[in-house]
Amino acid sequence: MHRFIQLACLSAAFTAATARLPAGDTIGPPPMTRTVDHVDEYHGETVADPYRWLEDDVRVSSDVAEWVKAENEYTTKFLDAIPSRDAIKARMTKLFDFEKFGVPFKEGGRYYFYKNDGLQNQYVLYVQDSLADEPRVLIDPNQWSDDGTVALAGTAISDDGRHLAYGIQDAGTDWRTWKVMEISTGKILEDELQWVKFNTPSWTVDGEGFFYSRFPEPEEGADFQSLNLNAKVYYHRLGQPQSEDVLVFARPDQPEWGYTCTVTEDGRYLVITIHLGTDDKYRIYVKDLNEPYGMPAPLVDTFDHEFTLIGNDGPELFFVTDIEAPRKRVIGVDLREAAAAGQPVPPFREIVPMQADTMDEVSFVGNQFLVQTLNDAATRVEVFTIDGRSVRTIELPGIGTAHGFAGKRTDAETFYAFTSFTTPPSTFRFDLVTGESTLLQQAEVDFDPDLYEVHQEFCESRDGTRVPVFLAYKQGLKRDGSNPTLLYGYGGFNIPLTPSFSTSRLLWMEMGGVLAVANLRGGGEYGEEWHRAGTKERKQNVFDDFISVAEWLIENNYTNSSRLAIQGGSNGGLLVGACMTQRPELFGACLPAVGVMDMLRFHKFTAGRYWTDDYGSSDDPEGFRYLRAYSPYHNIQDGVCYPPTLVTTADTDDRVVPGHSFKFAARLQAAQGCDNPTLIRIETRAGHGSGKPTDKVIEEIADQWAFLVQVFGMEPELK
C-alpha cells in the first residue's frame, strides 16, 4: 500500500560544491533548492522525497518556473564562458547544413517525401505525380510558427488520393491536433480532431472518413501530467464536427487499454490492435466493414503474444508473432477458421519461419514479404513469396541500417534508406520484379568518410554475457589510454541500437573523440530473450552491461575514467543516472537526457503507466524492492564526488515529465561532494525530442560538446 504525508517546507541541509569555470574562475554554488519534509510509505518502508514540489507543472507553478529560470541562468553562465563553445556551434551548424531526404512513399497514385534544405527548423512534405515530375511543396510547417516549434507529426492519405489527414505537434508535446487537406488544391478543410496521442488515422476505401483513437479531454491544466486513460475508437466522417464522431469500440472496464486502427488494403476489415503497455503483446479485434451493424469481434483475446499486422489476402490476415519463436516469424490467420475455433489464440499457419537473426520489421509489398532482420545489430533484408519461399537478399551498401520498404500489395516498387556511422543517409528505389536498387538521393556532408574507422567489438558483462559495442573514431588513433570517449547506450523496451549517421557524433569524432555505442540487454538486438534479460528484476543486467563496456574501453587503452563520458536519453537517461550513482568514480562526465529518474513514481504521470512492462511497479512489494535499489534519484548520497554532469530536459516533455530531471538535478547539486559542475539545461517550448526545431538541436549539441571539451580539457581543432 502506498500513501504519502505532506508536511512543512525546510531549507536545504547540505551545501553543494562550487562549480569551476574555465581558467579556474568559479560561478559559486548552484541555486539553493528548497526541500519539503515529504515522506512516502511503500509496503511498510518510508522513503523521503524532499523535492516533491518540483513535480508541479512549470506552466502552472510559479515556484517551479522561478527554479527553472534560476537553474538555466546558472547553467548558461557556465557554458557561455567556455572559449570553444561558439566555434563548436559554428562547426555543428556547417555540418548540419546539407539537404536531408526522407524515404519516398507512394499513396493514392502520387509520390511523397520529406525534405529539409539544410537548416530549416522542420522538414517539408513534398508531392509529385511521378518520379520524373518536379515535386511541389504540399505542407511546410516552417510557416506555422516564428520559432519553428510547431511540427508536422504524421500523415494519412486516402486511397483515392483526394485527401490528406495530418497531425500537428506544438512545442514537442505528444498530443496531436489532426486536420484534413484537399491534396490537389491545398485547401484545408474545417475538420479538426483533438486529444489524439500515439495514433494515426486509417481511411476507409471510399475516402469518406477514417477510424482513429483518442483520449477524453483532460481536466484544465492537466494536459501535460495526467495519466492517459480511457481511450476509445471512433469513426470520423469528413465534414462533420468531432463531437458527432461515431463510437466504434470502447472498454470502460479496461481504462488502460490503448488502440491502433488499421483498415486492410482491400477495405474489407477494420483491425483494432489493443495494447496495454510497451510490450509487443497485443489483443486483436476485427470488424467486417461489409456488415455496417456488426461489432468488432475478438480474434486474439490475450496479451500473451505479439500479433503485429502486416497485411491480408482476403480473409487471411498476416502477422508477425513470437509464438514459440523468440526471434519472431510470419504467420497467416484465417478469420473463418478462427471464428469456428473460438479460441483466445486462433489457429494459424506458418509462412516465414523464425530466422537465425531477429526479425525487426516485415512489410507486405508487391505480393511479397520483405523481412528485415538484425545481424549483430546491422540490417539484413530478405524477400519471400506469399507462400514463404525465399526469393533474394537485398544487397545493401555496407554494414549499417536500412529502413522503409513500405507500399501496397499491388505495387511493383518500394523505397528505402541506408545509413551507417560514416555513411550519410541515401535513399533508394527497389524494383520488386528485377530485384535492383537504384540510388535516388545521397546526402552530401562536409566530411571525408575515409578519415574514420568503424568496427564492432564484443565485451564480457559481469555474468559472462557477450555484449556488442560499435566503435568509431579517426584513423590513426593512438590507444594510449587518454582519448576523450563518449559511450552511448539505451537498453530497454525491445528497441535495438543500430549503426546510423549523426552529424553531432561526427563532430565529436572530428574533435578527436572516440564514439562507442553499446548494444545492451533490454534492447531488441537479439530477440525477446535478450529483451527480457534487461527488464523488471533483471534491469540491473543493463547497468552491468554498460559498466562492463566502460571498463573494457579503459582496459583496452582507448581512454581512462577521467576522460570517459556516458550519454543516454529517456530510458537511456535512466541508464546514465543509475550507472553514475552506482559507479561515480568510473566516469569523467555524464549526460543524462530526459531521463526516468524517479523509479517509484514514474507510473503516476502521462504515459508512464505503459512502462511497467519493462520496469515493474512500486505498487508491487517485489517491484518496489528492486526499483528502490537502482532508482537514480533515491540513490544519490551526500558527500560523494559525482562526475561533472549536464542534465538536459524540456518544459513541454509529456512523455517523461521534466519533474524527473528537476528532482534528480536538485538532489545531485545538494549532495555533490567536490567541485565538479552539476548543471541542468531546461529547454523551453520543447518536448521529449520529437518535433524539436533544428536551431534548438544545434544549440543543445553545442552546449553538450562544449561541456565535455571543458571538463576533459580538450583543445579541439575545428574547421
XYZ file of C-alpha atoms in Angstrom:
719
model
C 0.000 0.000 0.000
C 1.285 3.440 -0.935
C 0.397 6.617 0.943
C 2.059 9.987 1.400
C 2.231 12.666 4.058
C 2.761 16.306 3.098
C 4.439 18.381 5.820
C 6.142 21.781 6.126
C 8.948 23.213 3.983
C 12.544 23.115 5.180
C 15.743 24.651 3.851
C 18.402 22.536 2.129
C 20.527 20.705 4.696
C 23.584 20.110 2.527
C 25.718 22.822 0.912
C 26.659 21.995 -2.683
C 30.156 22.455 -4.002
C 31.166 25.408 -6.159
C 31.452 24.736 -9.898
C 34.589 25.921 -11.622
C 34.623 27.985 -14.803
C 37.356 27.944 -17.440
C 40.649 29.461 -16.284
C 39.887 28.415 -12.717
C 37.248 31.034 -12.022
C 34.126 29.994 -10.124
C 30.448 30.737 -10.505
C 29.584 29.893 -6.935
C 27.302 27.090 -5.788
C 24.174 26.136 -7.721
C 20.921 27.916 -6.837
C 19.598 26.794 -3.472
C 16.658 24.432 -3.939
C 14.242 24.321 -1.049
C 13.215 20.959 0.309
C 9.991 19.727 1.865
C 9.570 17.202 4.645
C 7.671 14.780 2.460
C 7.639 11.062 3.179
C 6.006 8.221 1.241
C 5.312 4.814 2.700
C 5.791 1.792 0.446
C 4.882 -1.586 1.866
C 5.932 -0.641 5.379
C 9.059 1.273 4.404
C 9.280 5.073 4.453
C 11.037 6.920 1.624
C 11.814 10.643 1.734
C 11.017 12.788 -1.291
C 12.361 16.248 -0.361
C 11.930 17.701 -3.854
C 8.351 16.543 -4.475
C 7.272 20.120 -5.212
C 9.409 20.094 -8.388
C 6.926 17.640 -9.917
C 4.447 20.502 -10.360
C 3.895 21.637 -13.942
C 6.240 24.506 -14.811
C 3.437 26.118 -16.837
C 1.209 26.208 -13.770
C 3.533 26.616 -10.776
C 5.290 29.968 -10.412
C 7.652 28.398 -7.857
C 8.835 25.765 -10.349
C 9.071 28.379 -13.089
C 11.359 30.510 -10.900
C 13.508 27.475 -10.125
C 13.825 26.693 -13.850
C 14.824 30.275 -14.580
C 17.493 30.278 -11.884
C 18.935 26.934 -12.958
C 19.060 27.932 -16.627
C 20.833 31.176 -15.744
C 23.412 29.262 -13.698
C 23.998 26.739 -16.484
C 24.172 29.413 -19.177
C 26.796 31.317 -17.182
C 28.989 28.205 -17.112
C 28.515 27.237 -20.754
C 28.888 30.743 -22.187
C 32.288 31.069 -20.515
C 33.739 28.081 -22.426
C 36.096 29.586 -25.069
C 35.420 26.977 -27.767
C 31.627 26.937 -27.397
C 30.951 29.389 -30.252
C 33.365 27.576 -32.570
C 31.714 24.240 -31.763
C 28.316 25.705 -32.574
C 29.596 27.194 -35.840
C 31.085 23.866 -36.937
C 27.954 21.988 -35.885
C 25.867 24.419 -37.960
C 28.064 23.880 -41.002
C 27.952 20.108 -40.695
C 24.167 20.186 -40.263
C 23.686 22.321 -43.371
C 23.042 19.693 -46.060
C 19.924 18.520 -47.895
C 18.162 15.776 -45.951
C 15.626 13.493 -47.601
C 13.119 11.148 -46.023
C 12.209 7.815 -47.598
C 9.769 8.365 -50.515
C 6.395 6.656 -50.281
C 3.551 6.127 -52.731
C -0.103 6.661 -51.822
C -3.220 7.278 -53.891
C -1.287 7.351 -57.164
C 1.235 10.006 -56.100
C 4.712 10.033 -54.582
C 5.553 11.853 -51.363
C 8.747 12.595 -49.484
C 10.062 14.802 -46.694
C 12.963 17.153 -47.267
C 14.951 19.678 -45.263
C 17.058 22.136 -47.287
C 19.698 22.101 -44.572
C 18.944 24.392 -41.661
C 15.168 24.575 -41.893
C 13.672 24.039 -38.452
C 11.176 21.477 -39.733
C 11.056 19.021 -42.621
C 8.774 19.956 -45.538
C 6.377 17.478 -47.181
C 6.585 17.342 -50.995
C 4.371 15.607 -53.559
C 4.897 14.628 -57.198
C 2.709 12.792 -59.703
C 5.625 10.655 -60.906
C 9.294 10.330 -60.012
C 10.144 12.217 -63.197
C 7.939 15.213 -62.320
C 9.063 18.301 -60.469
C 7.978 17.966 -56.828
C 5.857 20.673 -55.241
C 5.516 21.676 -51.605
C 2.404 20.209 -50.022
C 2.933 21.185 -46.368
C 5.618 23.478 -44.996
C 5.344 23.530 -41.182
C 8.061 26.192 -41.032
C 5.245 28.630 -41.845
C 3.257 27.627 -38.775
C 5.334 29.393 -36.097
C 8.042 32.018 -35.861
C 10.280 29.892 -33.632
C 9.892 26.609 -35.537
C 8.387 24.741 -32.592
C 5.218 23.600 -34.387
C 5.867 20.420 -36.373
C 4.155 18.163 -38.887
C 3.724 14.908 -36.966
C 2.137 12.155 -39.013
C 0.134 11.780 -42.205
C -2.595 9.517 -43.556
C -3.564 9.704 -47.245
C -6.885 8.417 -48.559
C -6.768 5.549 -51.064
C -8.368 7.702 -53.763
C -5.587 10.277 -53.345
C -8.014 13.129 -52.685
C -7.369 13.911 -49.040
C -4.532 14.040 -46.561
C -5.063 13.861 -42.805
C -2.082 15.331 -40.977
C -1.036 15.751 -37.370
C 0.219 18.979 -35.808
C 2.596 18.873 -32.840
C 3.038 22.025 -30.757
C 6.188 22.552 -28.648
C 7.150 18.879 -28.634
C 4.091 17.540 -26.829
C 2.812 14.030 -27.565
C -0.690 15.479 -28.112
C -1.608 15.903 -31.766
C -4.237 18.002 -33.482
C -5.329 16.398 -36.756
C -6.578 18.344 -39.768
C -7.533 17.406 -43.327
C -6.283 18.853 -46.618
C -7.581 18.542 -50.170
C -4.374 17.428 -51.911
C -4.982 18.757 -55.430
C -5.784 22.299 -54.274
C -4.051 22.516 -50.898
C -7.334 23.623 -49.316
C -7.593 22.978 -45.564
C -10.984 21.576 -44.609
C -12.839 22.502 -41.427
C -12.307 19.043 -39.888
C -10.237 19.154 -36.696
C -9.578 16.371 -34.193
C -8.258 16.985 -30.689
C -6.812 14.874 -27.846
C -5.160 12.326 -30.111
C -1.959 10.713 -28.881
C 0.090 7.720 -30.113
C -2.350 7.243 -33.001
C -2.620 7.691 -36.779
C -5.990 7.662 -38.590
C -6.813 4.916 -41.100
C -9.083 5.803 -44.047
C -11.939 3.740 -45.382
C -11.501 2.838 -49.070
C -14.339 5.133 -50.140
C -12.351 8.123 -48.838
C -15.361 9.423 -46.907
C -13.772 9.183 -43.477
C -11.370 7.373 -41.203
C -11.050 5.449 -37.947
C -8.891 6.720 -35.094
C -8.500 6.554 -31.326
C -8.414 9.403 -28.841
C -8.459 10.113 -25.121
C -11.051 12.168 -23.232
C -10.232 15.844 -22.839
C -8.038 16.267 -19.728
C -9.048 18.468 -16.862
C -7.955 22.075 -17.231
C -4.237 22.471 -16.502
C -3.593 18.707 -16.526
C -2.726 18.340 -20.227
C 0.959 17.560 -19.629
C 0.846 15.443 -16.481
C -2.390 13.491 -16.105
C -2.492 9.776 -16.831
C -3.672 8.831 -20.328
C -6.671 6.599 -19.663
C -9.996 5.605 -21.245
C -9.081 5.748 -24.934
C -11.875 4.968 -27.414
C -12.085 4.176 -31.123
C -14.167 6.485 -33.321
C -15.127 6.901 -36.958
C -14.856 10.426 -38.319
C -16.784 11.344 -41.466
C -15.426 14.257 -43.463
C -17.307 17.485 -42.930
C -18.680 16.513 -39.528
C -17.547 18.040 -36.215
C -15.573 15.768 -33.893
C -18.458 15.849 -31.421
C -20.515 13.805 -33.915
C -17.883 11.108 -34.494
C -19.316 7.604 -34.172
C -18.080 5.499 -31.250
C -16.847 2.201 -32.701
C -15.157 0.445 -29.804
C -14.571 1.109 -26.106
C -13.968 -0.895 -22.962
C -14.848 1.246 -19.932
C -13.932 -1.750 -17.765
C -10.375 -1.595 -19.163
C -9.305 2.071 -18.898
C -5.627 1.247 -19.533
C -6.197 -0.316 -22.946
C -4.933 1.641 -25.957
C -5.877 1.150 -29.610
C -4.388 1.266 -33.104
C -6.783 1.174 -36.070
C -5.927 -0.318 -39.472
C -8.256 -0.728 -42.439
C -6.970 -3.593 -44.581
C -5.785 -2.701 -48.065
C -8.831 -4.287 -49.689
C -11.093 -2.167 -47.453
C -12.900 -5.181 -46.066
C -11.768 -5.233 -42.433
C -11.043 -2.840 -39.604
C -8.332 -4.406 -37.454
C -8.083 -2.956 -33.937
C -4.774 -3.717 -32.251
C -5.059 -3.366 -28.480
C -2.010 -2.650 -26.351
C -1.707 -2.487 -22.602
C 1.840 -1.215 -22.176
C 5.051 -1.025 -24.181
C 5.465 -4.757 -24.726
C 4.700 -6.081 -28.202
C 1.899 -8.198 -26.742
C -1.447 -7.460 -28.364
C -5.088 -8.391 -28.458
C -6.695 -8.170 -31.890
C -10.321 -7.314 -32.635
C -11.707 -7.327 -36.195
C -14.784 -5.619 -37.653
C -16.135 -6.677 -41.052
C -16.841 -3.352 -42.779
C -19.279 -5.056 -45.140
C -21.502 -5.541 -42.093
C -22.475 -1.969 -41.100
C -24.101 -3.066 -37.832
C -21.523 -5.695 -36.945
C -19.410 -5.182 -33.815
C -15.632 -5.717 -33.596
C -15.085 -9.338 -32.614
C -12.058 -10.769 -30.801
C -9.510 -12.620 -32.917
C -6.730 -12.718 -30.322
C -8.093 -12.309 -26.790
C -4.960 -12.464 -24.650
C -1.894 -10.257 -24.148
C 0.484 -13.227 -24.157
C 1.998 -12.841 -27.640
C 2.946 -10.395 -30.341
C 0.495 -10.080 -33.228
C 1.689 -7.245 -35.484
C -0.491 -6.905 -38.579
C 1.364 -6.933 -41.924
C -1.469 -7.242 -44.454
C -4.070 -9.657 -45.727
C -5.117 -11.911 -48.566
C -8.920 -11.869 -48.396
C -9.994 -13.389 -45.067
C -6.433 -14.434 -44.171
C -4.578 -11.861 -42.078
C -0.789 -11.866 -41.943
C 1.014 -11.188 -38.661
C 4.478 -11.102 -37.180
C 4.356 -13.142 -33.984
C 6.634 -14.510 -31.284
C 4.510 -17.583 -30.526
C 7.092 -20.354 -29.970
C 9.514 -18.081 -31.853
C 11.523 -15.680 -29.652
C 13.160 -14.196 -32.771
C 9.717 -13.978 -34.437
C 8.094 -15.448 -37.548
C 5.376 -14.603 -40.084
C 2.031 -16.401 -39.856
C -1.366 -16.375 -41.544
C -4.662 -16.425 -39.613
C -7.853 -17.322 -41.497
C -10.767 -15.401 -39.996
C -13.229 -18.167 -40.880
C -11.188 -20.858 -39.136
C -10.615 -18.563 -36.170
C -14.339 -17.927 -35.759
C -15.062 -21.637 -35.863
C -12.328 -22.425 -33.325
C -13.437 -19.753 -30.841
C -10.078 -19.780 -29.021
C -8.232 -16.892 -27.295
C -5.316 -17.555 -29.671
C -6.560 -18.590 -33.122
C -5.184 -21.426 -35.248
C -2.602 -20.259 -37.791
C -0.190 -21.434 -40.468
C 3.499 -20.573 -40.584
C 4.593 -18.657 -43.679
C 8.118 -17.399 -42.942
C 9.776 -19.375 -40.157
C 11.953 -17.909 -37.422
C 15.332 -16.923 -38.840
C 18.828 -17.184 -37.399
C 18.640 -13.423 -36.735
C 15.863 -11.456 -35.043
C 13.078 -10.105 -37.251
C 12.994 -6.334 -36.852
C 10.374 -5.212 -39.385
C 8.254 -7.003 -42.007
C 6.221 -5.423 -44.813
C 3.924 -6.915 -47.466
C 4.551 -5.191 -50.791
C 4.119 -6.430 -54.346
C 2.677 -9.697 -53.040
C 5.979 -10.382 -51.284
C 7.181 -10.244 -47.696
C 10.191 -8.005 -47.126
C 11.762 -9.273 -43.928
C 14.296 -7.080 -42.131
C 16.474 -8.889 -39.602
C 19.306 -7.767 -37.335
C 22.676 -9.455 -37.655
C 24.633 -8.290 -34.597
C 22.566 -5.058 -34.756
C 23.121 -4.452 -38.500
C 20.264 -4.693 -41.037
C 19.756 -7.611 -43.411
C 16.749 -7.701 -45.794
C 15.397 -10.868 -47.415
C 12.426 -11.164 -49.799
C 9.942 -14.046 -49.509
C 6.982 -15.061 -51.668
C 3.450 -15.112 -50.296
C 3.861 -18.845 -49.603
C 7.132 -18.314 -47.721
C 9.799 -19.182 -50.305
C 12.986 -17.112 -50.184
C 13.461 -15.085 -53.385
C 16.541 -12.974 -52.769
C 18.522 -10.928 -50.299
C 18.633 -7.201 -50.986
C 22.223 -6.063 -51.383
C 22.877 -3.108 -49.102
C 25.798 -0.666 -49.488
C 27.542 -1.967 -46.375
C 27.131 -2.804 -42.688
C 24.579 -0.354 -41.387
C 20.867 0.330 -41.038
C 18.184 0.200 -43.735
C 14.591 1.284 -43.180
C 11.484 1.942 -45.262
C 10.202 -0.818 -47.584
C 6.591 0.381 -47.353
C 3.922 0.012 -50.016
C 0.862 -1.866 -51.098
C 0.244 -5.391 -52.267
C -0.251 -4.184 -55.847
C 2.958 -2.118 -56.021
C 5.930 -3.177 -58.131
C 8.339 -0.899 -56.276
C 9.272 0.181 -52.796
C 11.737 2.647 -51.295
C 14.286 2.530 -48.526
C 17.101 4.498 -46.926
C 20.525 3.273 -45.845
C 22.917 4.801 -43.341
C 25.861 3.882 -41.108
C 28.194 5.644 -38.685
C 30.212 7.101 -41.571
C 27.641 6.871 -44.389
C 25.175 9.782 -44.610
C 21.605 8.753 -45.456
C 20.979 7.638 -49.028
C 17.549 6.803 -50.470
C 16.895 4.036 -52.994
C 14.103 2.726 -55.199
C 13.846 -1.058 -55.130
C 12.286 -2.883 -58.107
C 10.332 -5.835 -56.722
C 10.364 -7.596 -60.105
C 14.045 -7.345 -61.028
C 15.480 -7.045 -57.521
C 17.523 -3.995 -58.476
C 18.138 -0.964 -56.268
C 18.500 2.494 -57.813
C 20.062 5.378 -55.897
C 17.735 8.401 -55.741
C 19.476 10.828 -53.379
C 22.707 10.768 -51.433
C 23.357 13.303 -48.705
C 26.435 15.464 -49.215
C 28.071 16.254 -45.892
C 31.233 18.274 -45.336
C 33.467 15.382 -44.259
C 35.674 12.594 -45.661
C 34.477 9.139 -44.541
C 37.871 7.617 -45.372
C 39.357 9.505 -42.437
C 37.376 7.394 -39.952
C 37.462 3.817 -38.754
C 34.433 1.810 -37.635
C 34.430 -1.667 -36.143
C 32.489 -3.854 -33.746
C 33.848 -5.482 -30.614
C 32.334 -7.800 -28.016
C 32.759 -7.308 -24.278
C 32.033 -9.679 -21.424
C 29.494 -8.461 -18.898
C 29.558 -9.225 -15.205
C 27.726 -12.536 -15.625
C 29.650 -13.567 -18.750
C 27.095 -12.326 -21.305
C 28.634 -11.239 -24.624
C 27.786 -7.560 -25.233
C 28.405 -5.901 -28.631
C 29.802 -2.383 -28.918
C 30.388 -0.319 -32.065
C 33.492 1.890 -32.077
C 34.121 4.808 -34.429
C 36.977 7.304 -34.457
C 39.608 8.980 -36.624
C 42.114 6.810 -38.451
C 45.464 6.601 -36.701
C 44.059 6.765 -33.183
C 46.685 6.085 -30.527
C 45.437 3.678 -27.906
C 47.371 5.286 -25.094
C 44.521 5.440 -22.615
C 43.989 9.177 -22.945
C 41.372 9.611 -25.677
C 38.194 11.507 -24.796
C 35.470 8.887 -25.270
C 31.684 9.077 -25.444
C 29.839 5.881 -24.522
C 26.167 5.824 -25.557
C 23.513 3.286 -24.574
C 19.781 2.636 -24.212
C 18.977 -0.949 -23.224
C 15.207 -1.133 -22.987
C 11.739 -1.639 -24.452
C 12.924 -4.116 -27.084
C 14.457 -1.217 -29.066
C 17.690 -2.005 -30.923
C 20.542 0.474 -31.415
C 21.744 0.094 -34.990
C 24.549 1.878 -36.905
C 23.338 5.262 -38.122
C 24.816 8.557 -39.265
C 24.782 11.543 -36.936
C 26.354 14.922 -37.570
C 26.698 15.507 -33.834
C 28.634 12.254 -33.422
C 30.683 13.113 -36.489
C 31.665 16.402 -34.852
C 32.656 14.543 -31.688
C 34.940 12.269 -33.708
C 36.243 15.209 -35.736
C 37.291 16.859 -32.470
C 39.340 13.767 -31.647
C 36.789 11.845 -29.624
C 36.068 8.124 -29.664
C 32.425 7.097 -30.129
C 31.239 3.858 -28.507
C 27.652 2.614 -28.933
C 26.784 -0.370 -26.745
C 24.049 -2.914 -27.505
C 22.761 -3.746 -24.046
C 20.315 -6.312 -22.777
C 16.791 -4.951 -22.617
C 17.050 -3.840 -26.250
C 15.809 -5.620 -29.354
C 19.076 -6.700 -30.950
C 18.756 -10.445 -30.243
C 15.077 -11.153 -29.757
C 12.685 -11.483 -26.858
C 15.063 -13.404 -24.586
C 17.630 -10.584 -24.858
C 14.893 -8.053 -24.150
C 13.514 -9.923 -21.129
C 17.005 -10.278 -19.665
C 17.021 -6.497 -19.106
C 13.564 -5.946 -17.628
C 11.979 -5.707 -14.164
C 14.035 -7.585 -11.540
C 16.669 -8.180 -14.236
C 17.152 -4.461 -15.061
C 20.486 -4.421 -13.212
C 21.837 -6.536 -16.096
C 21.535 -3.465 -18.338
C 23.609 -1.339 -15.982
C 26.156 -4.138 -15.553
C 26.479 -4.428 -19.341
C 27.095 -0.693 -19.693
C 29.599 -0.588 -16.832
C 31.402 -3.602 -18.300
C 31.740 -1.859 -21.672
C 33.116 1.213 -19.891
C 35.665 -0.934 -18.061
C 36.585 -2.683 -21.328
C 37.282 0.666 -23.006
C 39.638 1.552 -20.177
C 41.306 -1.880 -20.015
C 41.939 -1.778 -23.771
C 43.584 1.636 -23.585
C 41.021 3.620 -25.515
C 40.524 6.003 -22.606
C 40.633 6.398 -18.833
C 37.995 7.194 -16.235
C 38.723 10.926 -16.216
C 38.048 11.161 -19.989
C 35.122 8.761 -20.335
C 31.667 10.328 -20.783
C 28.389 8.424 -20.783
C 25.263 9.579 -22.591
C 21.696 8.379 -22.990
C 18.181 9.728 -23.372
C 14.808 8.734 -21.906
C 15.329 5.110 -20.788
C 18.954 5.848 -21.662
C 18.807 8.792 -19.259
C 17.816 6.304 -16.562
C 20.807 4.188 -17.656
C 23.207 7.112 -17.160
C 21.600 8.089 -13.836
C 21.795 4.556 -12.452
C 25.383 3.954 -13.583
C 26.714 7.272 -12.276
C 25.156 6.705 -8.858
C 26.436 3.123 -8.713
C 29.952 3.790 -10.016
C 30.666 7.545 -9.775
C 34.444 7.003 -9.860
C 34.270 5.232 -13.228
C 33.177 8.204 -15.346
C 34.623 11.593 -16.194
C 31.349 13.167 -17.328
C 27.648 12.285 -17.556
C 24.995 13.495 -19.996
C 21.575 12.146 -18.931
C 18.805 13.470 -21.182
C 15.029 13.457 -20.474
C 15.636 10.543 -18.145
C 13.322 8.453 -15.978
C 14.964 9.266 -12.632
C 12.298 8.543 -10.002
C 11.555 4.852 -10.401
C 8.993 4.849 -7.587
C 6.617 7.374 -9.202
C 7.133 7.217 -12.983
C 3.817 5.396 -13.474
C 1.878 8.299 -11.938
C 2.271 10.620 -14.935
C 1.078 10.706 -18.587
C 2.356 7.624 -20.462
C 4.429 6.330 -17.547
C 1.950 3.601 -16.748
C 2.852 1.876 -20.027
C 6.452 1.358 -18.888
C 5.579 -1.077 -16.122
C 6.012 -3.791 -18.766
C 9.761 -3.139 -18.672
C 10.211 -1.695 -15.197
C 7.577 -3.215 -12.958
C 5.858 -1.004 -10.385
C 6.467 0.249 -6.859
C 2.827 -0.632 -6.149
C 4.046 -4.232 -6.006
C 6.207 -5.137 -2.960
C 8.787 -7.011 -5.022
C 8.779 -4.278 -7.673
C 9.400 -1.667 -5.003
C 12.381 -3.624 -3.700
C 14.311 -3.754 -6.978
C 13.217 -0.309 -8.218
C 14.326 1.331 -4.975
C 17.684 -0.436 -5.297
C 18.653 1.409 -8.508
C 16.338 4.460 -8.764
C 18.803 7.279 -9.621
C 17.035 9.970 -7.594
C 16.863 7.803 -4.484
C 20.450 6.537 -4.636
C 22.320 9.850 -4.608
C 24.440 10.019 -1.447
C 25.546 13.169 0.367
C 29.234 13.993 0.106
C 30.078 11.665 -2.777
C 32.181 13.169 -5.561
C 29.957 12.701 -8.611
C 31.269 13.202 -12.152
C 30.709 16.505 -13.972
C 27.081 16.251 -15.062
C 24.890 18.138 -17.522
C 21.261 17.058 -17.220
C 19.024 18.035 -20.151
C 15.231 18.134 -20.308
C 12.413 20.304 -21.668
C 9.426 22.068 -20.174
C 6.844 20.518 -22.516
C 8.034 16.925 -22.224
C 4.852 14.986 -21.518
C 6.457 11.606 -22.225
C 8.988 11.657 -19.354
C 7.732 14.633 -17.375
C 10.560 17.071 -16.547
C 9.988 16.649 -12.811
C 12.192 13.539 -13.076
C 15.174 15.594 -14.198
C 14.311 18.528 -11.917
C 14.330 16.361 -8.793
C 17.443 14.451 -9.823
C 19.422 17.619 -10.593
C 18.361 19.341 -7.371
C 19.303 16.317 -5.273
C 22.618 15.917 -7.122
C 23.517 19.574 -6.627
C 22.788 19.367 -2.913
C 24.759 16.135 -2.465
C 27.818 16.883 -4.634
C 30.946 16.333 -2.565
C 33.528 18.013 -4.838
C 33.780 20.945 -7.214
C 32.702 19.000 -10.303
C 29.921 21.003 -12.004
C 26.357 19.667 -11.722
C 24.170 21.533 -14.185
C 20.705 21.213 -15.692
C 19.721 22.655 -19.054
C 15.949 23.076 -19.470
C 14.749 23.784 -22.995
C 11.622 25.899 -23.456
C 8.813 25.032 -25.860
C 10.267 21.606 -26.488
C 9.286 18.095 -25.503
C 10.819 14.641 -25.405
C 12.672 15.183 -28.689
C 10.139 14.718 -31.457
C 9.469 17.889 -33.431
C 12.388 19.811 -31.919
C 13.448 22.551 -34.373
C 16.901 22.474 -35.961
C 18.169 25.592 -34.216
C 17.332 24.132 -30.794
C 19.006 20.841 -31.735
C 22.215 22.629 -32.745
C 22.226 24.770 -29.591
C 21.803 21.744 -27.334
C 24.538 19.732 -29.062
C 26.916 22.700 -28.928
C 26.287 23.008 -25.189
C 26.830 19.291 -24.548
C 30.053 19.071 -26.557
C 31.353 22.342 -25.082
C 30.687 20.926 -21.617
C 32.744 17.813 -22.423
C 35.520 19.869 -24.017
C 35.734 21.937 -20.839
C 35.669 19.151 -18.253
C 38.057 16.949 -20.300
C 40.455 19.794 -21.019
C 40.252 19.166 -24.768
C 41.743 21.546 -27.314
C 39.846 20.610 -30.468
C 40.933 21.811 -33.886
C 37.707 22.896 -35.556
C 37.287 23.566 -39.262
